[in-house]
Amino acid sequence: MTSTDTVLSLEGITKRFGKLTANDHLDLSLRRGEILALLGENGAGKTTLMNILFGHYVQDEGVVRVNGEMLPPGSPGAALKAGIGMVHQHFALAENLSGLDNIRLGTEGLFALGGKAAARKKVEQIIAESGLEVDLDRKVASLTVGEKQRVEILKALYRNVRVLILDEPTAVLTPQEAEGLFTVLRRLAANGLGVIFISHKLGEVLSVSTRILVLRGGRKAGELVTADADRRAIADLMVGKAVAEVKRTAATPAETLLEFSDVHLRRGSTRESLRNVGFALRAGEIVGLAGVSGNGQGGIAALISGLAVPDQGAVLLYGEPITRADPRALVAAGVARMPEDRQHDGVVGTMSVADNIAIEEVRSGAFSRMGLLDRKAMQARATSAIAAYDIRCPGPDAEARLLSGGNVQKLILARVLEREPRVILANQPTRGLDVGAQSEVHRRIIAARDRGAAVLVISEDLDELFALADRFLVVHAGEVSDAGPSDRLDRGAVGLLMAGQAA
Ligand SMILES: Nc1ncnc2c1ncn2[C@@H]1O[C@H](COP(=O)(O)OP(=O)(O)OP(=O)(O)O)[C@@H](O)[C@H]1O
Ligand SMILES: [Mg+2]
């Protein structure tokens, strides 16, 4: 390889937000055909660096060069023109337009004469070359998350990008979809594209990247060639110390707190139908719900969150049927949930960290004194939660939208767990968390169980379920089967049930 293969270089990039230095004199270079994994703890500065590269943020120091040419800071237009494409942590598609129109939007305008037919031809060719299958005529609103992501990538490729940046692209994908994405990325890299890939999943990083760059506290902690790296070496660079493994002790389940009795639920806009679902969650146990997403998890979560009531059968809380869809009443009754989509129903971005932590309790009447909000108590709660959950932010008054992805997730965990709920719905509890934060969350979920909570963990990550669950349920095509205690199960058996076959 010669230096002319270098398509992108970042030199001495520094970005400060007030007192915080999010990027501290960072250097990075990328060659054609490389897949560079960017790793680091939550808040290490990964997204910030990519936002500078893409012109969303202006760096305080340093330069970005594409093919040797300096990129003007703070200009997304210039970044696009230079051939930099970015697929964000949260998609930016127009839901009411078709995939094809979304791909054209911003490049040529929707009303360009004869544009549509030519565009279709070009996109179809890109699909054939890359393997990014998607129905171009369907409205984006009706596409799955995986399909939306493919539209985002197609949109970038349509603009002839030379560098493609993906910020945690697999956090929202099923394991099968993730494999499909890796095949596409390898193919694109083989054709000369440079790829930067941000992920917290070390297995993925080891399988798809060619080189690994680790950030810590805004600085470069180290760089590895993937072929010479292993999990331990990477984790050590990320956190500067070995990550302790979480030990799960035996459960001592007591009385039933929540029960599904012959539940039927019709399909809704955000959920699948359920048939004949029956199971119980007991105090002091963690039940893992395994399954490929889209098989009924959304329906089960909606019922436990009070967003729906069964069409037939009943969900019983402390022995009493829940008869009304009333999420606040359930929160008040001691049911807590970690929502799957934390950007949409997790936090209010324009509110402070303190307000976001208190919001559910405020609604149910806490933190009020003589009809007024007790701001001091809310501040105190937030300050202790920030310390206990290691939420990296400037303080309780910081707006939640300024937190990094993983730190938003920690905020939600603090809100859920600090109230000592009796029933916990943990939907993808560690999505987007770094390895250290993941084991911390696991430790806390087990601690909640040990003080008597009933926990349902929904996850597609079998490693996570085996780390947490005392017993397994498996959901497939709207039906739930009881797979029994986890110590009598292995991944193969659960995998068969997930695919709808008897183990
Ligand atoms: N616009 C902003 N204003 C103030 N602080 C910010 C802003 N954007 C990012 N930060 C802070 O900069 C730091 C780095 O955030 P960044 O989003 O780059 O982290 P990250 O490595 O992507 O983390 P994660 O893995 O959680 O996504 C965090 O402390 C974050 O709160
Ligand atoms: Mg990020």
Short mmCIF file of C-alpha atoms in Angstrom, two decimals, residues 300-308 326-328 330-331 335 337 425:
data_model
loop_
_atom_site.label_atom_id
_atom_site.label_comp_id
_atom_site.label_asym_id
_atom_site.label_seq_id
_atom_site.Cartn_x
_atom_site.Cartn_y
_atom_site.Cartn_z
CA ILE A 300 -45.77 -8.43 25.48
CA ALA A 301 -43.93 -5.20 26.26
CA ALA A 302 -47.02 -3.12 25.39
CA LEU A 303 -49.17 -5.18 27.79
CA ILE A 304 -46.69 -4.93 30.67
CA SER A 305 -46.22 -1.19 30.04
CA GLY A 306 -49.95 -0.52 30.14
CA LEU A 307 -50.01 0.60 26.52
CA ALA A 308 -52.51 -2.13 25.60
CA ASP A 326 -53.03 3.30 31.61
CA PRO A 327 -49.23 3.41 31.74
CA ARG A 328 -49.14 5.89 34.63
CA LEU A 330 -48.93 0.83 36.27
CA VAL A 331 -45.92 2.97 37.14
CA VAL A 335 -44.14 -1.57 37.46
CA ARG A 337 -39.92 -0.41 32.23
CA LEU A 425 -39.57 -4.94 32.22
#
